[in-house]
Short mmCIF file of C-alpha atoms and ligand atoms in Angstrom, two decimals:
data_model
loop_
_atom_site.label_atom_id
_atom_site.label_comp_id
_atom_site.label_asym_id
_atom_site.label_seq_id
_atom_site.Cartn_x
_atom_site.Cartn_y
_atom_site.Cartn_z
CA UNK W 1 -51.53 -32.50 35.46
CA UNK W 2 -49.26 -35.12 36.36
CA UNK W 3 -45.51 -34.63 35.85
CA UNK W 4 -45.35 -37.23 33.11
CA UNK W 5 -47.54 -35.30 30.86
CA UNK W 6 -45.98 -31.91 31.76
CA UNK W 7 -42.26 -32.99 30.71
CA UNK W 8 -43.08 -34.12 27.14
CA UNK W 9 -45.10 -31.05 26.44
CA UNK W 10 -41.74 -29.01 27.82
CA UNK W 11 -39.52 -30.96 25.44
CA UNK W 12 -41.67 -30.43 22.21
CA UNK W 13 -42.04 -26.73 23.10
CA UNK W 14 -38.06 -26.61 23.31
CA UNK W 15 -37.39 -28.49 20.29
CA UNK W 16 -39.74 -26.23 18.15
CA UNK W 17 -38.52 -23.08 19.55
CA UNK W 18 -34.89 -24.06 19.15
CA UNK W 19 -35.56 -25.49 15.55
CA UNK W 20 -37.29 -22.19 14.48
CA UNK W 21 -34.43 -19.76 15.80
CA UNK W 22 -31.90 -21.92 13.63
CA UNK W 23 -33.94 -21.47 10.41
CA UNK W 24 -34.29 -17.66 11.15
CA UNK W 25 -30.54 -17.20 11.80
CA UNK W 26 -29.22 -19.38 8.61
CA UNK W 27 -31.26 -16.79 6.47
CA UNK W 28 -29.77 -13.53 7.90
CA UNK W 29 -26.13 -13.26 6.55
CA UNK W 30 -24.32 -11.04 9.01
CA UNK W 31 -21.46 -9.89 6.83
CA UNK W 32 -20.56 -6.76 8.87
CA UNK W 33 -19.35 -8.78 11.96
CA UNK W 34 -16.39 -7.04 13.57
CA UNK W 35 -17.68 -3.52 12.05
CA UNK W 36 -19.23 -0.59 13.86
CA UNK W 37 -22.20 1.35 12.73
CA UNK W 38 -21.39 4.88 11.62
CA UNK W 39 -24.92 5.79 10.50
CA UNK W 40 -27.81 4.79 8.76
CA UNK W 41 -29.49 6.87 5.86
CA UNK W 42 -33.27 6.15 5.41
CA UNK W 43 -34.34 7.03 1.67
CA UNK W 44 -38.16 6.09 1.00
CA UNK W 45 -38.00 2.08 0.50
CA UNK W 46 -34.41 1.92 1.27
CA UNK W 47 -32.02 2.07 3.97
CA UNK W 48 -28.21 2.57 3.52
CA UNK W 49 -25.84 1.46 6.42
CA UNK W 50 -22.52 2.68 6.58
CA UNK W 51 -19.83 1.02 8.48
CA UNK W 52 -16.23 0.95 9.52
CA UNK W 53 -13.86 -0.30 12.28
CA UNK W 54 -14.57 2.59 14.67
CA UNK W 55 -17.92 3.40 13.81
CA UNK W 56 -17.10 7.23 13.12
CA UNK W 57 -15.80 9.25 10.49
CA UNK W 58 -12.40 10.88 11.20
CA UNK W 59 -9.87 12.95 9.15
CA UNK W 60 -7.70 11.16 7.02
CA UNK W 61 -8.25 7.82 5.28
CA UNK W 62 -11.59 6.03 6.08
CA UNK W 63 -12.42 2.49 4.67
CA UNK W 64 -16.01 2.08 4.50
CA UNK W 65 -18.49 -0.84 4.14
CA UNK W 66 -22.00 -0.17 3.06
CA UNK W 67 -25.10 -2.11 2.94
CA UNK W 68 -28.25 -1.46 1.19
CA UNK W 69 -31.81 -2.61 2.89
CA UNK W 70 -35.01 -2.97 1.20
CA UNK W 71 -37.35 -1.93 3.81
CA UNK W 72 -40.49 -3.42 2.29
CA UNK W 73 -38.76 -6.72 2.51
CA UNK W 74 -36.29 -6.13 5.31
CA UNK W 75 -33.60 -7.95 3.11
CA UNK W 76 -30.29 -6.77 1.79
CA UNK W 77 -29.93 -5.77 -2.02
CA UNK W 78 -27.23 -7.78 -3.29
CA UNK W 79 -27.22 -6.23 -7.31
CA UNK W 80 -27.20 -2.43 -6.49
CA UNK W 81 -24.68 -0.09 -7.97
CA UNK W 82 -23.75 2.68 -5.97
CA UNK W 83 -21.36 5.82 -6.25
CA UNK W 84 -20.87 8.60 -3.56
CA UNK W 85 -20.24 12.40 -3.29
CA UNK W 86 -18.81 13.73 -0.11
CA UNK W 87 -19.28 17.66 0.24
CA UNK W 88 -17.78 19.98 2.57
CA UNK W 89 -19.36 23.29 2.96
CA UNK W 90 -17.04 26.43 3.59
CA UNK W 91 -18.04 29.84 4.40
CA UNK W 92 -17.20 30.94 1.15
CA UNK W 93 -17.20 27.76 -1.22
CA UNK W 94 -17.67 24.06 -1.32
CA UNK W 95 -15.22 21.09 -2.05
CA UNK W 96 -15.28 17.46 -2.13
CA UNK W 97 -12.38 14.98 -1.13
CA UNK W 98 -10.19 12.05 -2.69
CA UNK W 99 -12.37 8.97 -2.72
CA UNK W 100 -12.59 5.71 -4.27
CA UNK W 101 -15.52 4.11 -6.27
CA UNK W 102 -17.90 1.71 -4.51
CA UNK W 103 -17.66 -1.85 -5.28
CA UNK W 104 -19.01 -5.19 -4.23
CA UNK W 105 -16.77 -6.34 -1.22
CA UNK W 106 -14.86 -9.38 -2.57
CA UNK W 107 -16.64 -12.60 -1.23
CA UNK W 108 -19.56 -10.79 0.15
CA UNK W 109 -23.20 -11.12 -0.82
CA UNK W 110 -24.63 -7.85 0.97
CA UNK W 111 -21.52 -5.64 1.45
CA UNK W 112 -20.15 -2.95 -0.85
CA UNK W 113 -17.15 -1.05 0.17
CA UNK W 114 -14.80 2.03 -0.77
CA UNK W 115 -12.70 4.68 0.96
CA UNK W 116 -12.93 8.28 1.79
CA UNK W 117 -10.11 10.83 2.43
CA UNK W 118 -11.47 13.63 4.53
CA UNK W 119 -8.50 16.30 4.34
CA UNK W 120 -10.29 18.73 6.96
CA UNK W 121 -13.22 19.25 9.26
CA UNK W 122 -14.56 21.57 11.50
CA UNK W 123 -13.62 21.37 15.30
CA UNK W 124 -17.25 20.32 16.41
CA UNK W 125 -17.35 17.59 13.48
CA UNK W 126 -19.68 19.70 11.33
CA UNK W 127 -19.41 20.78 7.75
CA UNK W 128 -19.78 17.61 5.63
CA UNK W 129 -22.59 16.04 3.75
CA UNK W 130 -22.74 12.80 1.76
CA UNK W 131 -24.62 12.33 -1.37
CA UNK W 132 -25.34 8.63 -2.31
CA UNK W 133 -26.52 7.65 -5.65
CA UNK W 134 -27.51 4.17 -6.32
CA UNK W 135 -29.65 1.99 -8.74
CA UNK W 136 -31.52 -1.11 -8.10
CA UNK W 137 -33.01 -3.09 -10.66
CA UNK W 138 -32.70 -0.03 -13.35
CA UNK W 139 -34.37 2.13 -11.09
CA UNK W 140 -32.30 5.36 -9.98
CA UNK W 141 -32.23 6.87 -6.23
CA UNK W 142 -30.14 9.46 -4.66
CA UNK W 143 -30.14 10.83 -1.17
CA UNK W 144 -28.02 13.48 0.56
CA UNK W 145 -27.53 13.47 4.40
CA UNK W 146 -25.29 15.38 7.00
CA UNK W 147 -22.55 13.55 8.41
CA UNK W 148 -20.09 13.97 11.37
CA UNK W 149 -16.66 14.04 10.38
CA UNK W 150 -14.03 14.15 13.65
CA UNK W 151 -10.63 15.38 13.68
CA UNK W 152 -8.12 12.60 14.36
CA UNK W 153 -5.58 13.15 17.06
CA UNK W 154 -2.63 13.04 15.18
CA UNK W 155 -1.58 14.31 11.63
CA UNK W 156 -2.54 11.35 9.49
CA UNK W 157 -3.31 13.42 6.43
CA UNK W 158 -1.99 16.63 4.70
CA UNK W 159 -2.94 19.10 2.13
CA UNK W 160 -0.39 21.27 0.75
CA UNK W 161 0.64 23.55 -2.36
CA UNK W 162 3.80 22.13 -4.38
CA UNK W 163 6.60 23.95 -5.81
CA UNK W 164 4.46 23.28 -9.26
CA UNK W 165 1.74 25.48 -7.94
CA UNK W 166 -0.29 22.17 -7.71
CA UNK W 167 -2.38 21.25 -4.46
CA UNK W 168 -1.92 17.83 -3.23
CA UNK W 169 -3.57 15.74 -0.53
CA UNK W 170 -1.35 12.92 0.90
CA UNK W 171 -2.80 10.44 3.56
CA UNK W 172 -1.31 7.59 5.73
CA UNK W 173 -3.07 4.52 5.21
CA UNK W 174 -0.92 1.89 7.00
CA UNK W 175 0.53 0.83 9.37
CA UNK W 176 -3.00 0.67 11.10
CA UNK W 177 -1.46 -1.28 14.14
CA UNK W 178 2.35 -0.23 14.06
CA UNK W 179 5.03 -2.37 16.08
CA UNK W 180 8.49 -2.45 16.69
CA UNK W 181 9.53 -3.65 13.46
CA UNK W 182 9.88 -2.78 10.01
CA UNK W 183 6.55 -1.77 9.02
CA UNK W 184 4.92 -1.74 5.71
CA UNK W 185 3.75 1.82 5.05
CA UNK W 186 1.17 2.89 2.39
CA UNK W 187 0.18 6.41 1.52
CA UNK W 188 -2.44 7.70 -0.78
CA UNK W 189 -1.21 10.64 -2.98
CA UNK W 190 -4.00 12.88 -4.96
CA UNK W 191 -3.98 16.01 -6.90
CA UNK W 192 -6.66 18.67 -6.31
CA UNK W 193 -7.52 19.08 -10.06
CA UNK W 194 -10.48 21.29 -8.96
CA UNK W 195 -12.98 21.30 -5.95
CA UNK W 196 -14.41 18.22 -6.91
CA UNK W 197 -11.92 16.13 -8.64
CA UNK W 198 -8.95 14.37 -6.80
CA UNK W 199 -7.05 12.07 -9.48
CA UNK W 200 -4.41 9.68 -7.92
CA UNK W 201 -0.80 11.23 -8.78
CA UNK W 202 1.26 8.55 -10.22
CA UNK W 203 5.05 7.51 -10.43
CA UNK W 204 6.24 10.22 -7.78
CA UNK W 205 8.45 9.32 -4.89
CA UNK W 206 8.01 10.27 -1.22
CA UNK W 207 11.10 9.88 0.65
CA UNK W 208 10.75 9.03 4.36
CA UNK W 209 12.87 9.92 7.52
CA UNK W 210 11.03 9.02 10.86
CA UNK W 211 12.19 10.97 13.96
CA UNK W 212 11.46 10.98 17.34
CA UNK W 213 11.21 14.53 18.66
CA UNK W 214 10.71 13.80 22.06
CA UNK W 215 14.13 11.74 22.25
CA UNK W 216 16.96 13.97 20.72
CA UNK W 217 15.29 13.54 17.18
CA UNK W 218 16.70 10.13 16.65
CA UNK W 219 16.10 8.31 13.52
CA UNK W 220 15.97 4.55 12.63
CA UNK W 221 17.60 2.22 10.36
CA UNK W 222 16.55 0.45 7.28
CA UNK W 223 13.76 2.65 6.14
CA UNK W 224 12.88 2.94 2.19
CA UNK W 225 11.39 5.64 0.36
CA UNK W 226 7.71 5.12 -0.89
CA UNK W 227 7.11 4.49 -4.60
CA UNK W 228 4.09 4.02 -6.59
CA UNK W 229 2.33 0.65 -7.17
CA UNK W 230 0.20 0.89 -10.31
CA UNK W 231 -1.60 -2.37 -9.34
CA UNK W 232 -3.78 -0.53 -6.65
CA UNK W 233 -2.67 3.19 -6.99
CA UNK W 234 -1.00 3.39 -3.51
CA UNK W 235 2.58 4.37 -2.23
CA UNK W 236 4.61 1.79 -0.59
CA UNK W 237 7.79 1.76 1.43
CA UNK W 238 9.20 0.60 4.72
CA UNK W 239 8.83 2.12 7.90
CA UNK W 240 11.37 1.12 10.63
CA UNK W 241 10.14 1.85 14.58
CA UNK W 242 12.73 0.97 16.98
CA UNK W 243 10.46 1.97 20.14
CA UNK W 244 6.90 3.11 20.92
CA UNK W 245 6.06 6.45 21.20
CA UNK W 246 5.41 9.63 19.17
CA UNK W 247 7.07 9.42 15.66
CA UNK W 248 7.11 12.32 13.07
CA UNK W 249 7.54 10.82 9.76
CA UNK W 250 9.42 13.60 7.57
CA UNK W 251 8.45 13.44 3.95
CA UNK W 252 9.50 15.09 0.64
CA UNK W 253 7.62 14.85 -2.37
CA UNK W 254 9.43 14.39 -5.68
CA UNK W 255 8.10 14.19 -8.99
CA UNK W 256 9.18 11.82 -12.05
CA UNK W 257 12.07 14.07 -12.73
CA UNK W 258 13.08 13.98 -8.97
CA UNK W 259 12.18 17.70 -8.46
CA UNK W 260 11.40 18.35 -4.87
CA UNK W 261 7.76 19.52 -4.81
CA UNK W 262 7.27 19.83 -1.09
CA UNK W 263 9.42 19.16 2.19
CA UNK W 264 13.18 19.50 3.17
CA UNK W 265 15.98 17.03 4.63
CA UNK W 266 16.20 16.84 8.33
CA UNK W 267 19.60 18.11 9.24
CA UNK W 268 21.45 19.39 12.43
CA UNK W 269 19.95 22.98 11.68
CA UNK W 270 16.39 21.76 10.57
CA UNK W 271 14.75 19.35 12.84
CA UNK W 272 11.99 18.59 10.48
CA UNK W 273 10.47 18.70 7.21
CA UNK W 274 7.47 20.90 6.39
CA UNK W 275 5.85 17.89 4.89
CA UNK W 276 5.42 15.33 7.57
CA UNK W 277 2.75 12.83 8.85
CA UNK W 278 2.41 11.67 12.67
CA UNK W 279 2.22 8.24 14.31
CA UNK W 280 1.84 7.34 17.81
CA UNK W 281 1.54 3.86 19.35
CU1 CU U 301 -13.14 22.31 3.99
#
């Protein structure tokens, strides 16, 4: 064949292959861009995909995005209702952890979201399972799968007994990317009602005294204590960080009557509160 016949054929082939690709791409919405896959759980005709920023579960606050795929059509289900139950198997008992409901992610078609706060794990990441219950077109499904929860390097969550004989779980949520600045600090506070139920604790106060133990235990100016925000059920305050490094966030938990339930002031004699979180940047 002469060149003048080959060239048009090559152009036609290129043109059609390009347009076919474009058509396919426009049908697949990728709404998990920038997120990493943690795990997929196959359950018969459906597959559940779990995502977050790191692609792994860690102790502390985990913001999770989920997708539910119909395996028979390879499309993502947009009208499901989902709930979850994380469970840790201990030698003598099992318990769950603080968790949100699962809701459709705002402005997304195929993504659902929620959070889990793992208060502990085994050193090898074992111990936890996750049960997902979901309904699609009035059909109900359930699946339970083993998951790995790794120990986060700093104390970003703590579980403790208050002077009111109540067990609490407290978790640092923000700042996610701390800077030398006044950072917004956001904490979740939950009561361990029993092994399975962890309701939000409302209207307490969490006092904040950040210190750098490696540098004479100095503090920082313009911190504010955390107060409860009933719009989203978290606690907010100002966290002042004046330099990079390791900070110990000394806390005191006070109920609505200002009774101290846990923690002490940092003084000359007492270099840290027994209620604290850690942060390094
Ligand atoms: Cu446990």
